[in-house]
Amino acid sequence: MSEVIESLAHEGGTVLVTALATGLVGAARRLPQLWRREGAEERMAAELERSARELADSPPETPDAGARVAVVWETRLRDLLLTDPAARGELEQLLADMRREHPQATTTTTQHITASAPNSTAQGVIGGSIHNHAPAAPPGLGALPSSETGA
């Protein structure tokens, strides 16, 4: 499976959940049109309504509903893109519209890595860059003796 399809489907599920959390409006309402060539537009519209209700009915302190809905729509979008590659451009435009309407839909990933063995290093990367931030040295470690600093 193409990495582009996988990435686009994942982003679609995530952005859609953020958009649906504010109500089924704007670009999110146009999503079922992507299935018109498969003749499933009405069924997908009903599924979208059901997903919006599920998110609206779930307690805010329980993020499970959002994760479930995102995975369901990620799977649907992946299947659509595999059977109808022409839908890719439409989906990309629809996601751009949803991100404009819902700026909070931008996906951010944070990764925390800890190395605890003496003299160990651990690094990881998501999306292509690493930023290293050394912790402040404890007092007495790494400091020059006062005679060498001119103090």
PDB file of C-alpha atoms in Angstrom:
ATOM      1  CA  MET A   1       0.000   0.000   0.000  1.00  0.00           C
ATOM      2  CA  SER A   2       1.248   3.437  -0.882  1.00  0.00           C
ATOM      3  CA  GLU A   3       2.658   5.506   1.961  1.00  0.00           C
ATOM      4  CA  VAL A   4       0.845   8.526   0.485  1.00  0.00           C
ATOM      5  CA  ILE A   5      -2.519   6.756   0.683  1.00  0.00           C
ATOM      6  CA  GLU A   6      -1.823   5.607   4.241  1.00  0.00           C
ATOM      7  CA  SER A   7      -0.795   9.099   5.335  1.00  0.00           C
ATOM      8  CA  LEU A   8      -3.710  10.817   3.600  1.00  0.00           C
ATOM      9  CA  ALA A   9      -6.231   8.370   5.075  1.00  0.00           C
ATOM     10  CA  HIS A  10      -4.778   8.837   8.575  1.00  0.00           C
ATOM     11  CA  GLU A  11      -4.836  12.614   8.262  1.00  0.00           C
ATOM     12  CA  GLY A  12      -8.380  12.443   6.910  1.00  0.00           C
ATOM     13  CA  GLY A  13      -9.638  10.489   9.911  1.00  0.00           C
ATOM     14  CA  THR A  14      -7.921  12.822  12.370  1.00  0.00           C
ATOM     15  CA  VAL A  15      -8.988  16.076  10.714  1.00  0.00           C
ATOM     16  CA  LEU A  16     -12.545  14.809  10.254  1.00  0.00           C
ATOM     17  CA  VAL A  17     -12.923  14.003  13.974  1.00  0.00           C
ATOM     18  CA  THR A  18     -11.765  17.507  14.899  1.00  0.00           C
ATOM     19  CA  ALA A  19     -14.203  19.012  12.414  1.00  0.00           C
ATOM     20  CA  LEU A  20     -17.085  16.792  13.580  1.00  0.00           C
ATOM     21  CA  ALA A  21     -16.440  17.721  17.210  1.00  0.00           C
ATOM     22  CA  THR A  22     -17.696  21.221  16.377  1.00  0.00           C
ATOM     23  CA  GLY A  23     -20.708  19.907  14.477  1.00  0.00           C
ATOM     24  CA  LEU A  24     -21.365  18.516  11.018  1.00  0.00           C
ATOM     25  CA  VAL A  25     -20.911  21.739   9.057  1.00  0.00           C
ATOM     26  CA  GLY A  26     -18.914  23.171   6.178  1.00  0.00           C
ATOM     27  CA  ALA A  27     -16.414  21.023   4.331  1.00  0.00           C
ATOM     28  CA  ALA A  28     -17.037  17.983   6.553  1.00  0.00           C
ATOM     29  CA  ARG A  29     -20.593  17.803   5.195  1.00  0.00           C
ATOM     30  CA  ARG A  30     -19.160  17.363   1.659  1.00  0.00           C
ATOM     31  CA  LEU A  31     -17.122  14.265   2.563  1.00  0.00           C
ATOM     32  CA  PRO A  32     -19.703  11.683   1.358  1.00  0.00           C
ATOM     33  CA  GLN A  33     -19.462  13.130  -2.182  1.00  0.00           C
ATOM     34  CA  LEU A  34     -16.132  11.302  -2.483  1.00  0.00           C
ATOM     35  CA  TRP A  35     -18.089   8.029  -2.706  1.00  0.00           C
ATOM     36  CA  ARG A  36     -20.394   9.128  -5.548  1.00  0.00           C
ATOM     37  CA  ARG A  37     -18.536   7.037  -8.161  1.00  0.00           C
ATOM     38  CA  GLU A  38     -19.057   3.939  -6.004  1.00  0.00           C
ATOM     39  CA  GLY A  39     -22.759   4.723  -5.547  1.00  0.00           C
ATOM     40  CA  ALA A  40     -22.334   4.882  -1.767  1.00  0.00           C
ATOM     41  CA  GLU A  41     -22.784   8.623  -1.214  1.00  0.00           C
ATOM     42  CA  GLU A  42     -26.081   8.255   0.708  1.00  0.00           C
ATOM     43  CA  ARG A  43     -24.725   5.450   2.887  1.00  0.00           C
ATOM     44  CA  MET A  44     -21.599   7.473   3.718  1.00  0.00           C
ATOM     45  CA  ALA A  45     -23.742  10.528   4.520  1.00  0.00           C
ATOM     46  CA  ALA A  46     -25.684   8.391   7.016  1.00  0.00           C
ATOM     47  CA  GLU A  47     -22.425   7.057   8.489  1.00  0.00           C
ATOM     48  CA  LEU A  48     -21.091  10.601   8.811  1.00  0.00           C
ATOM     49  CA  GLU A  49     -24.264  11.655  10.662  1.00  0.00           C
ATOM     50  CA  ARG A  50     -23.900   8.645  12.965  1.00  0.00           C
ATOM     51  CA  SER A  51     -20.261   9.524  13.674  1.00  0.00           C
ATOM     52  CA  ALA A  52     -21.173  13.134  14.430  1.00  0.00           C
ATOM     53  CA  ARG A  53     -23.877  11.949  16.875  1.00  0.00           C
ATOM     54  CA  GLU A  54     -21.461   9.526  18.537  1.00  0.00           C
ATOM     55  CA  LEU A  55     -18.965  12.330  19.125  1.00  0.00           C
ATOM     56  CA  ALA A  56     -21.654  14.731  20.338  1.00  0.00           C
ATOM     57  CA  ASP A  57     -23.041  12.147  22.783  1.00  0.00           C
ATOM     58  CA  SER A  58     -19.683  11.092  24.244  1.00  0.00           C
ATOM     59  CA  PRO A  59     -18.497  12.744  27.467  1.00  0.00           C
ATOM     60  CA  PRO A  60     -15.607  15.178  26.852  1.00  0.00           C
ATOM     61  CA  GLU A  61     -13.452  13.459  29.461  1.00  0.00           C
ATOM     62  CA  THR A  62     -13.619  10.208  27.463  1.00  0.00           C
ATOM     63  CA  PRO A  63     -11.485  10.511  24.311  1.00  0.00           C
ATOM     64  CA  ASP A  64     -12.236   6.922  23.230  1.00  0.00           C
ATOM     65  CA  ALA A  65     -15.089   7.953  20.936  1.00  0.00           C
ATOM     66  CA  GLY A  66     -12.854  10.318  18.963  1.00  0.00           C
ATOM     67  CA  ALA A  67     -10.187   7.648  18.549  1.00  0.00           C
ATOM     68  CA  ARG A  68     -12.778   5.075  17.398  1.00  0.00           C
ATOM     69  CA  VAL A  69     -14.354   7.458  14.894  1.00  0.00           C
ATOM     70  CA  ALA A  70     -10.932   8.495  13.550  1.00  0.00           C
ATOM     71  CA  VAL A  71      -9.916   4.859  12.949  1.00  0.00           C
ATOM     72  CA  VAL A  72     -13.242   4.046  11.267  1.00  0.00           C
ATOM     73  CA  TRP A  73     -12.961   6.978   8.863  1.00  0.00           C
ATOM     74  CA  GLU A  74      -9.249   6.356   8.286  1.00  0.00           C
ATOM     75  CA  THR A  75     -10.161   2.832   7.172  1.00  0.00           C
ATOM     76  CA  ARG A  76     -13.012   4.047   4.963  1.00  0.00           C
ATOM     77  CA  LEU A  77     -10.807   6.678   3.338  1.00  0.00           C
ATOM     78  CA  ARG A  78      -7.970   4.186   2.789  1.00  0.00           C
ATOM     79  CA  ASP A  79     -10.387   1.744   1.128  1.00  0.00           C
ATOM     80  CA  LEU A  80     -11.817   4.536  -1.027  1.00  0.00           C
ATOM     81  CA  LEU A  81      -8.374   5.699  -2.163  1.00  0.00           C
ATOM     82  CA  LEU A  82      -7.362   2.139  -3.038  1.00  0.00           C
ATOM     83  CA  THR A  83     -10.487   1.532  -5.138  1.00  0.00           C
ATOM     84  CA  ASP A  84     -10.767   5.056  -6.580  1.00  0.00           C
ATOM     85  CA  PRO A  85      -7.356   6.753  -6.912  1.00  0.00           C
ATOM     86  CA  ALA A  86      -9.061   9.734  -8.609  1.00  0.00           C
ATOM     87  CA  ALA A  87     -10.603  10.636  -5.228  1.00  0.00           C
ATOM     88  CA  ARG A  88      -7.157  11.611  -3.884  1.00  0.00           C
ATOM     89  CA  GLY A  89      -7.164  15.158  -5.267  1.00  0.00           C
ATOM     90  CA  GLU A  90     -10.707  15.750  -4.015  1.00  0.00           C
ATOM     91  CA  LEU A  91      -9.817  14.444  -0.553  1.00  0.00           C
ATOM     92  CA  GLU A  92      -6.712  16.631  -0.386  1.00  0.00           C
ATOM     93  CA  GLN A  93      -8.808  19.698  -1.256  1.00  0.00           C
ATOM     94  CA  LEU A  94     -11.513  18.743   1.229  1.00  0.00           C
ATOM     95  CA  LEU A  95      -8.925  18.311   4.008  1.00  0.00           C
ATOM     96  CA  ALA A  96      -7.398  21.697   3.168  1.00  0.00           C
ATOM     97  CA  ASP A  97     -10.873  23.246   3.429  1.00  0.00           C
ATOM     98  CA  MET A  98     -11.521  21.525   6.775  1.00  0.00           C
ATOM     99  CA  ARG A  99      -8.150  22.678   8.158  1.00  0.00           C
ATOM    100  CA  ARG A 100      -9.002  26.253   7.133  1.00  0.00           C
ATOM    101  CA  GLU A 101     -12.410  26.026   8.812  1.00  0.00           C
ATOM    102  CA  HIS A 102     -10.977  24.293  11.898  1.00  0.00           C
ATOM    103  CA  PRO A 103      -7.380  25.469  12.516  1.00  0.00           C
ATOM    104  CA  GLN A 104      -7.226  23.247  15.601  1.00  0.00           C
ATOM    105  CA  ALA A 105      -7.362  20.266  13.222  1.00  0.00           C
ATOM    106  CA  THR A 106      -3.648  20.528  12.508  1.00  0.00           C
ATOM    107  CA  THR A 107      -2.012  17.324  13.654  1.00  0.00           C
ATOM    108  CA  THR A 108       0.851  17.605  16.137  1.00  0.00           C
ATOM    109  CA  THR A 109       2.883  14.659  17.321  1.00  0.00           C
ATOM    110  CA  THR A 110       5.148  14.774  20.356  1.00  0.00           C
ATOM    111  CA  GLN A 111       7.610  12.053  21.211  1.00  0.00           C
ATOM    112  CA  HIS A 112       9.434  11.778  24.540  1.00  0.00           C
ATOM    113  CA  ILE A 113      12.502   9.557  24.749  1.00  0.00           C
ATOM    114  CA  THR A 114      14.496   8.957  27.915  1.00  0.00           C
ATOM    115  CA  ALA A 115      17.919   7.365  28.224  1.00  0.00           C
ATOM    116  CA  SER A 116      18.770   6.423  31.791  1.00  0.00           C
ATOM    117  CA  ALA A 117      21.950   4.343  31.611  1.00  0.00           C
ATOM    118  CA  PRO A 118      25.278   6.077  32.343  1.00  0.00           C
ATOM    119  CA  ASN A 119      26.689   7.822  29.250  1.00  0.00           C
ATOM    120  CA  SER A 120      23.730   6.738  27.142  1.00  0.00           C
ATOM    121  CA  THR A 121      22.069   8.589  24.304  1.00  0.00           C
ATOM    122  CA  ALA A 122      18.600   8.053  22.895  1.00  0.00           C
ATOM    123  CA  GLN A 123      17.195   9.880  19.888  1.00  0.00           C
ATOM    124  CA  GLY A 124      14.100   9.545  17.770  1.00  0.00           C
ATOM    125  CA  VAL A 125      12.559  11.426  14.913  1.00  0.00           C
ATOM    126  CA  ILE A 126       9.047  11.979  13.623  1.00  0.00           C
ATOM    127  CA  GLY A 127       8.719  13.982  10.458  1.00  0.00           C
ATOM    128  CA  GLY A 128      12.384  14.600   9.790  1.00  0.00           C
ATOM    129  CA  SER A 129      14.124  16.700  12.438  1.00  0.00           C
ATOM    130  CA  ILE A 130      15.748  16.273  15.827  1.00  0.00           C
ATOM    131  CA  HIS A 131      16.274  19.087  18.328  1.00  0.00           C
ATOM    132  CA  ASN A 132      18.573  18.272  21.228  1.00  0.00           C
ATOM    133  CA  HIS A 133      18.251  20.244  24.445  1.00  0.00           C
ATOM    134  CA  ALA A 134      20.843  19.466  27.085  1.00  0.00           C
ATOM    135  CA  PRO A 135      19.657  19.736  30.668  1.00  0.00           C
ATOM    136  CA  ALA A 136      21.330  22.281  32.911  1.00  0.00           C
ATOM    137  CA  ALA A 137      24.454  20.808  34.500  1.00  0.00           C
ATOM    138  CA  PRO A 138      24.117  20.105  38.212  1.00  0.00           C
ATOM    139  CA  PRO A 139      26.284  22.376  40.405  1.00  0.00           C
ATOM    140  CA  GLY A 140      29.916  21.349  40.256  1.00  0.00           C
ATOM    141  CA  LEU A 141      29.625  19.288  37.078  1.00  0.00           C
ATOM    142  CA  GLY A 142      30.978  20.707  33.871  1.00  0.00           C
ATOM    143  CA  ALA A 143      31.969  24.025  35.446  1.00  0.00           C
ATOM    144  CA  LEU A 144      35.471  25.367  35.041  1.00  0.00           C
ATOM    145  CA  PRO A 145      37.438  25.865  38.259  1.00  0.00           C
ATOM    146  CA  SER A 146      37.271  29.488  39.379  1.00  0.00           C
ATOM    147  CA  SER A 147      41.032  29.931  38.725  1.00  0.00           C
ATOM    148  CA  GLU A 148      40.495  29.174  35.013  1.00  0.00           C
ATOM    149  CA  THR A 149      37.594  31.569  34.588  1.00  0.00           C
ATOM    150  CA  GLY A 150      39.459  34.571  35.936  1.00  0.00           C
ATOM    151  CA  ALA A 151      37.110  34.946  38.859  1.00  0.00           C
TER     152      ALA A 151
END
